[in-house]
Coordinates of C-alpha atoms in Angstrom, one line a residue:
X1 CA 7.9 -59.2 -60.4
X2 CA 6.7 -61.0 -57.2
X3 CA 10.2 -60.9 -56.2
X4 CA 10.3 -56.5 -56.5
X5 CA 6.5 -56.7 -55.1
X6 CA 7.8 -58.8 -51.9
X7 CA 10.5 -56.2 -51.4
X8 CA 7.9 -53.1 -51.6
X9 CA 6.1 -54.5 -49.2
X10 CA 9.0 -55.5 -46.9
X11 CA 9.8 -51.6 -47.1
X12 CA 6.7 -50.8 -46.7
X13 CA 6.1 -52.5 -43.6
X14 CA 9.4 -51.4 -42.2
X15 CA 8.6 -47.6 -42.7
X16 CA 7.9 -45.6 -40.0
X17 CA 5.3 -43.0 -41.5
X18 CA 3.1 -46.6 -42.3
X19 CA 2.6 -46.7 -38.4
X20 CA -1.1 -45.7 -37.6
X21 CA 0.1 -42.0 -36.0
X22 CA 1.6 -41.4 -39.0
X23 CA -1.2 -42.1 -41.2
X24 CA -2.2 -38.2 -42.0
X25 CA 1.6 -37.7 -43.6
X26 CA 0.4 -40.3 -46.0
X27 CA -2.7 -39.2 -47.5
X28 CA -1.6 -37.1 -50.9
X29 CA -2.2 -33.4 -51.4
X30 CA -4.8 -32.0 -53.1
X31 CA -2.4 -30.7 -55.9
X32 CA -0.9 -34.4 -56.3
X33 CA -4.6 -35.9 -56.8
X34 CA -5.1 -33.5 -59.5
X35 CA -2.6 -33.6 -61.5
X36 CA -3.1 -37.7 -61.4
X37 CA -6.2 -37.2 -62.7
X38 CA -5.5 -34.6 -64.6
X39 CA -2.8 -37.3 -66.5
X40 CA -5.9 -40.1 -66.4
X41 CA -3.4 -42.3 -64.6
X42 CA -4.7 -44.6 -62.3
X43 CA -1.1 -46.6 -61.7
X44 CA -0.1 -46.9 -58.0
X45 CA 1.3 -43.8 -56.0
X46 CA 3.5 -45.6 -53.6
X47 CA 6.8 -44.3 -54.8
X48 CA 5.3 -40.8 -55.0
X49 CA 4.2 -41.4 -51.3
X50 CA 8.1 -42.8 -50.5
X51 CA 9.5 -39.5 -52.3
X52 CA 7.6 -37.8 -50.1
X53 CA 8.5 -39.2 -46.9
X54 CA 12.1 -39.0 -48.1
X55 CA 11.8 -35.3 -48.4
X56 CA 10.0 -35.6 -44.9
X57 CA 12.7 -37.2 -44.0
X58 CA 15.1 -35.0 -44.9
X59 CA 13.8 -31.7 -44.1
X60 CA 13.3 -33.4 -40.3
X61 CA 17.2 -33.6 -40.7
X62 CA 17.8 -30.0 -41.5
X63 CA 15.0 -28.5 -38.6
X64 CA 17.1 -31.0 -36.3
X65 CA 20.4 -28.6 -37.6
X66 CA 18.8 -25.7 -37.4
X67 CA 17.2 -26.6 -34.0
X68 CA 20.8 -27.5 -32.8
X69 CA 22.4 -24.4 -33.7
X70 CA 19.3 -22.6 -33.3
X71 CA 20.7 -21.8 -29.7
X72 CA 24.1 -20.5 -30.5
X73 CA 22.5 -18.2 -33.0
X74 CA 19.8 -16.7 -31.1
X75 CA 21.1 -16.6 -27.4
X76 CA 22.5 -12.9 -28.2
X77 CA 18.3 -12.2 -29.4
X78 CA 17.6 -14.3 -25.6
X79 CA 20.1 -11.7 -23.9
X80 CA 18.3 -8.9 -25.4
X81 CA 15.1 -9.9 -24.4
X82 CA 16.2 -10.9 -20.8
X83 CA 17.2 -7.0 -20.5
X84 CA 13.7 -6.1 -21.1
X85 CA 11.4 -7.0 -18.0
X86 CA 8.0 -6.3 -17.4
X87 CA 8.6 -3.9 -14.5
X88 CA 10.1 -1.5 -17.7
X89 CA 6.6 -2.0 -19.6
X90 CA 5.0 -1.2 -16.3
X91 CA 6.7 2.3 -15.8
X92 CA 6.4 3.0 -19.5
X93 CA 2.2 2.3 -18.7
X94 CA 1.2 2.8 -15.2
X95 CA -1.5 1.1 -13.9
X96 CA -4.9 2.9 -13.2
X97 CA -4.7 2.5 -9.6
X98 CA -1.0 4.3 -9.7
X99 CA -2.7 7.1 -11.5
X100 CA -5.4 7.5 -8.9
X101 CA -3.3 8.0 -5.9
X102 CA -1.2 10.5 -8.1
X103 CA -4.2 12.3 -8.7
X104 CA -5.7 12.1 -5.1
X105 CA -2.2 12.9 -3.7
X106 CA -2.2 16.3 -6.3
X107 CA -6.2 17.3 -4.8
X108 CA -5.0 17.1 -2.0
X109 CA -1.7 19.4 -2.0
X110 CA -3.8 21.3 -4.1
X111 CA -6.8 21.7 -1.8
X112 CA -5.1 22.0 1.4
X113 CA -2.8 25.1 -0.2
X114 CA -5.6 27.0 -1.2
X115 CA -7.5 26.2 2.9
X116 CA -4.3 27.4 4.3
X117 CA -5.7 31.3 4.3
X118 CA -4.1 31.9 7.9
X119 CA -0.7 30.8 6.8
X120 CA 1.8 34.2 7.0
X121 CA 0.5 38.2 7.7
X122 CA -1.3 38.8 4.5
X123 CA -3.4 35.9 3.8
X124 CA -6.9 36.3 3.9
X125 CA -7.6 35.2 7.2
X126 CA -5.1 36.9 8.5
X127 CA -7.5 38.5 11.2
X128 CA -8.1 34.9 12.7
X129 CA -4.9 33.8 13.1
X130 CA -4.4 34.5 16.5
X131 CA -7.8 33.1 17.8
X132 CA -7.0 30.1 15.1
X133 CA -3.5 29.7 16.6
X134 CA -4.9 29.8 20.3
X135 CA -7.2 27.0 19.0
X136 CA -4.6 24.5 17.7
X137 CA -2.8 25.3 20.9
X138 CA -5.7 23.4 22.8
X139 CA -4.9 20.2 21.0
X140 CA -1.3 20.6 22.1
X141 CA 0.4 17.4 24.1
X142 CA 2.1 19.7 26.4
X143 CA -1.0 21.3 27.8
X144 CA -2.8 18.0 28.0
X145 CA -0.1 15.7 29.6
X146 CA 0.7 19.2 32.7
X147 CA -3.0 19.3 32.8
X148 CA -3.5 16.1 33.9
X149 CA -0.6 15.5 36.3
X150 CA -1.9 18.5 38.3
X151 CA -5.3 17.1 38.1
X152 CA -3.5 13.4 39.2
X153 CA -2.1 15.1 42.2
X154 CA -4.9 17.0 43.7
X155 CA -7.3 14.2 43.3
X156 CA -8.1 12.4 46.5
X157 CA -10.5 9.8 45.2
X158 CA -10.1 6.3 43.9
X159 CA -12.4 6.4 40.8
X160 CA -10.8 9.8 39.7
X161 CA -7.4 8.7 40.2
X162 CA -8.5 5.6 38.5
X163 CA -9.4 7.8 35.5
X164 CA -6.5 10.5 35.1
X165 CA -3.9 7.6 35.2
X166 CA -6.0 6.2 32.0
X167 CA -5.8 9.1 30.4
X168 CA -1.9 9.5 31.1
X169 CA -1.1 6.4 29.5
X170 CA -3.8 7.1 26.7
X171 CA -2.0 10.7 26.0
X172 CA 1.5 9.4 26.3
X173 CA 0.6 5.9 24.1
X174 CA -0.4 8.7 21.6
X175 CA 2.3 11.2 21.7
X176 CA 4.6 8.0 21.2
X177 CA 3.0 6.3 18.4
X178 CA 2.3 9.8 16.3
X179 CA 5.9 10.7 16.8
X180 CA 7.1 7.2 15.5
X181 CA 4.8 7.4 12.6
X182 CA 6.1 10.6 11.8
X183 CA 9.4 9.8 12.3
X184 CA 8.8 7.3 9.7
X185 CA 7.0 8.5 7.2
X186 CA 8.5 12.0 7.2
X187 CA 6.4 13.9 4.9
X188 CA 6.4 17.3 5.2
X189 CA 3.4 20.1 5.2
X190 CA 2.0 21.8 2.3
X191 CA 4.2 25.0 3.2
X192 CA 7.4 23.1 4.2
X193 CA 7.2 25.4 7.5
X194 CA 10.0 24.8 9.9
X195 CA 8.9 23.0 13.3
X196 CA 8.6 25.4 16.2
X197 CA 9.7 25.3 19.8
X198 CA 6.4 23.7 20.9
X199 CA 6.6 21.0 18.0
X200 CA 10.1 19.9 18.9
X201 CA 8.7 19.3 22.7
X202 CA 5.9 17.5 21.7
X203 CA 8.4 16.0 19.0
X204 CA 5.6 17.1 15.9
X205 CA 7.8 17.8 13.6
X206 CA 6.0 16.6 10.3
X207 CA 3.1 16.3 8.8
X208 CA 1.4 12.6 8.4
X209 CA -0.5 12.1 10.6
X210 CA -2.4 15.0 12.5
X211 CA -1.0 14.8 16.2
X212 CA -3.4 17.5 17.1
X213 CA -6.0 15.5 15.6
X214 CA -5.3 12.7 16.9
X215 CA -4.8 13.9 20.5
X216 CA -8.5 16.0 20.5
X217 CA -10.7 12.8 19.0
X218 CA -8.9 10.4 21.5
X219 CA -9.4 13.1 24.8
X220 CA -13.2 13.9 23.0
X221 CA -14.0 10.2 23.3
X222 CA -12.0 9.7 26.4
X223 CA -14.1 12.2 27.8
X224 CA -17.7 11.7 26.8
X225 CA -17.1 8.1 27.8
X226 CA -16.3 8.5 31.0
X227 CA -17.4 11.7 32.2
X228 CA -21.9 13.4 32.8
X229 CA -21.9 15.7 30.7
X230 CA -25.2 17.5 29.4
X231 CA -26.0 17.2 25.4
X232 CA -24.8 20.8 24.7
X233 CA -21.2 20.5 26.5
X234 CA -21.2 16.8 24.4
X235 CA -21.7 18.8 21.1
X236 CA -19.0 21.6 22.4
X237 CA -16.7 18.9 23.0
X238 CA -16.9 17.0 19.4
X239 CA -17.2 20.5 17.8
X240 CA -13.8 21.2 19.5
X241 CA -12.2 18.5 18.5
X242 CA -13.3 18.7 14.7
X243 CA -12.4 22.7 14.8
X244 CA -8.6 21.4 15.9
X245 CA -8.0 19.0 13.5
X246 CA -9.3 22.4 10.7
X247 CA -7.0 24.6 12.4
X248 CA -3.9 22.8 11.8
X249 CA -5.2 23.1 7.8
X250 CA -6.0 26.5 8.2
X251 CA -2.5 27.2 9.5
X252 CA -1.0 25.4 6.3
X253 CA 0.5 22.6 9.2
X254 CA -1.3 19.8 7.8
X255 CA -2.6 18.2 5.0
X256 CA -6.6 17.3 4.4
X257 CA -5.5 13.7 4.5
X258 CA -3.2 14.1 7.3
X259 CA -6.0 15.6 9.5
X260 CA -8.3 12.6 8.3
X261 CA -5.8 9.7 9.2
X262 CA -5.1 11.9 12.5
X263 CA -8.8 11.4 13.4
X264 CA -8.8 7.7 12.6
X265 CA -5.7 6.7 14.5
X266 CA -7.1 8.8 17.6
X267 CA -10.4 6.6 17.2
X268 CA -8.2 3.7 17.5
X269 CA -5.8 5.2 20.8
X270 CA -9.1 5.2 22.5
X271 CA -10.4 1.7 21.5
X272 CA -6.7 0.4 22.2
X273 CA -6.5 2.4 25.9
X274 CA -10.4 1.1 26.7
X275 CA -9.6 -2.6 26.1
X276 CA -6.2 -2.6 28.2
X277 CA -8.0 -0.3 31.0
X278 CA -6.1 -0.2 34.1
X279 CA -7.8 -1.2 36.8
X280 CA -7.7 0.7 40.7
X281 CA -5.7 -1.7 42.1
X282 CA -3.1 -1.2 39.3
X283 CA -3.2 2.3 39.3
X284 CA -2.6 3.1 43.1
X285 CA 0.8 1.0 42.4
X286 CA 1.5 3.5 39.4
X287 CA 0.9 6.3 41.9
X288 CA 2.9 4.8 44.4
X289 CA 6.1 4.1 42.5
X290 CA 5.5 7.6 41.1
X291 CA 5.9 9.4 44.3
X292 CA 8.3 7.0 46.0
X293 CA 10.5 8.2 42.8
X294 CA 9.3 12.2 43.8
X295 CA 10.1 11.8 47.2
X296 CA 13.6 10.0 46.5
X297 CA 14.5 12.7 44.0

């Protein structure tokens, strides 16, 4: 007997699941304290505890197989599940802000369709499409850009000079950038009109953004900045340009939005043109390497 009891605890000490870690794996179940007491044994519950860790044992064996050819098994499942990504889950359920610029992109087809009442001879404004017509015509590049060459070359003072050269590069830094913008975004208008002669000179041929718009805010603000003008002419003048940016609506030309972004990027021509002013200096050399070129030619 002290021979077997010297072995136990040899084995005992040399078991793993006696370290202090592994002291929860040792405590008995609730069943296998019931059914000792429910037998009135008291005897010692040490080989129980050893059957147990042997089955602990064993079954860490087989989740060791099963983990090792857990792999094989499952890397068809893994292939699956890589042919599933999120952007799939994302299409099937769109996001809320994908569903409000659907919705404000359909108002405003929707809303700029039903403003277009001068588009073709039997809308309802079909009365005011010429005067509506002449109006758009006012925001036109080509008027603008003849308009102020003429003005450029029967001007005989500094400070005006100074001025029209300004607004040269203002209207030409604005056709440019409209016409690249356009170029780029190439959306077309809510009647899908075909560009006219005028458009392909001033090369507005689309719809996003406004060029009319644009142009009439930037030569509005050029304008009341740099010219006297009394209150009512200053109301005339940003009544004119807000009455341009409509017409091009009204004419089925131009979305809502397109007129709206047109106003904004002419706001921003202007700030751009007034912190890169040109001063006199500069522009007599523009003037002069603009008629040395005249004259050569």
């Amino acid at each position: 007997m002290p021979s077997s009891q010297a072995q136990f605890r040899a084995r005992d000490r040399n078991n793993v699941l006696n370290r202090p870690e592994f002291l929860s794996l040792n405590q008995p179940s609730r069943r296998e304290q019931a059914v000792g007491e429910g037998r009135g044994g008291g005897g010692p519950r040490r080989p129980a505890f050893r059957q147990q860790s042997q089955q602990d044992s064993t079954g860490g064996r087989g989740a060791r197989e099963s983990s090792e050819s857990g792999p094989t098994a499952d890397s068809g499942g893994a292939k699956d599940a890589s042919r599933w990504p999120e952007q799939d889950c994302m299409q099937l359920n769109p996001s809320f802000k994908g569903i409000a610029i659907s919705s404000l992109l359909a108002i405003d087809i929707s809303l700029s369709k039903r403003l277009g009442v001068c588009v073709g001879a039997r809308g309802s404004g079909a009365p005011l499409r010429p005067m509506i017509t002449l109006l758009a015509l006012t925001g036109h590049a080509l008027p603008w850009i003849c308009g102020t060459l003429i003005c450029l070359w029967r001007s005989s003072t500094l400070a005006g000079q100074e001025v029209l050269v300004n607004l040269l590069l203002a209207l030409i830094l604005d056709l440019m950038t409209v016409a690249g913008m356009q170029k780029l975004v190439k959306r077309r208008g809510p009647w899908d009109f075909p560009p006219s002669f005028f458009d392909y000179i001033a090369m507005d041929m689309y719809s996003f953004p406004a060029a009319h718009a644009s142009r009439a805010v930037m030569v509005s603000k050029f304008l009341l900045n740099h010219l006297v003008l009394a209150v009512p002419l200053r109301i005339l003048l940003c009544l004119w340009a807000f009455l341009v940016g409509v017409s091009r609506v009204l004419l089925g030309k131009h979305h809502l939005s397109d007129v709206g972004c047109g106003f904004a990027l002419g706001f921003l021509h202007f700030s751009l043109v007034e912190s890169v002013w040109l001063d006199s200096a500069t522009c007599q050399t523009l003037i002069s390497i603009g008629t040395l070129g005249w004259t050569l030619v």
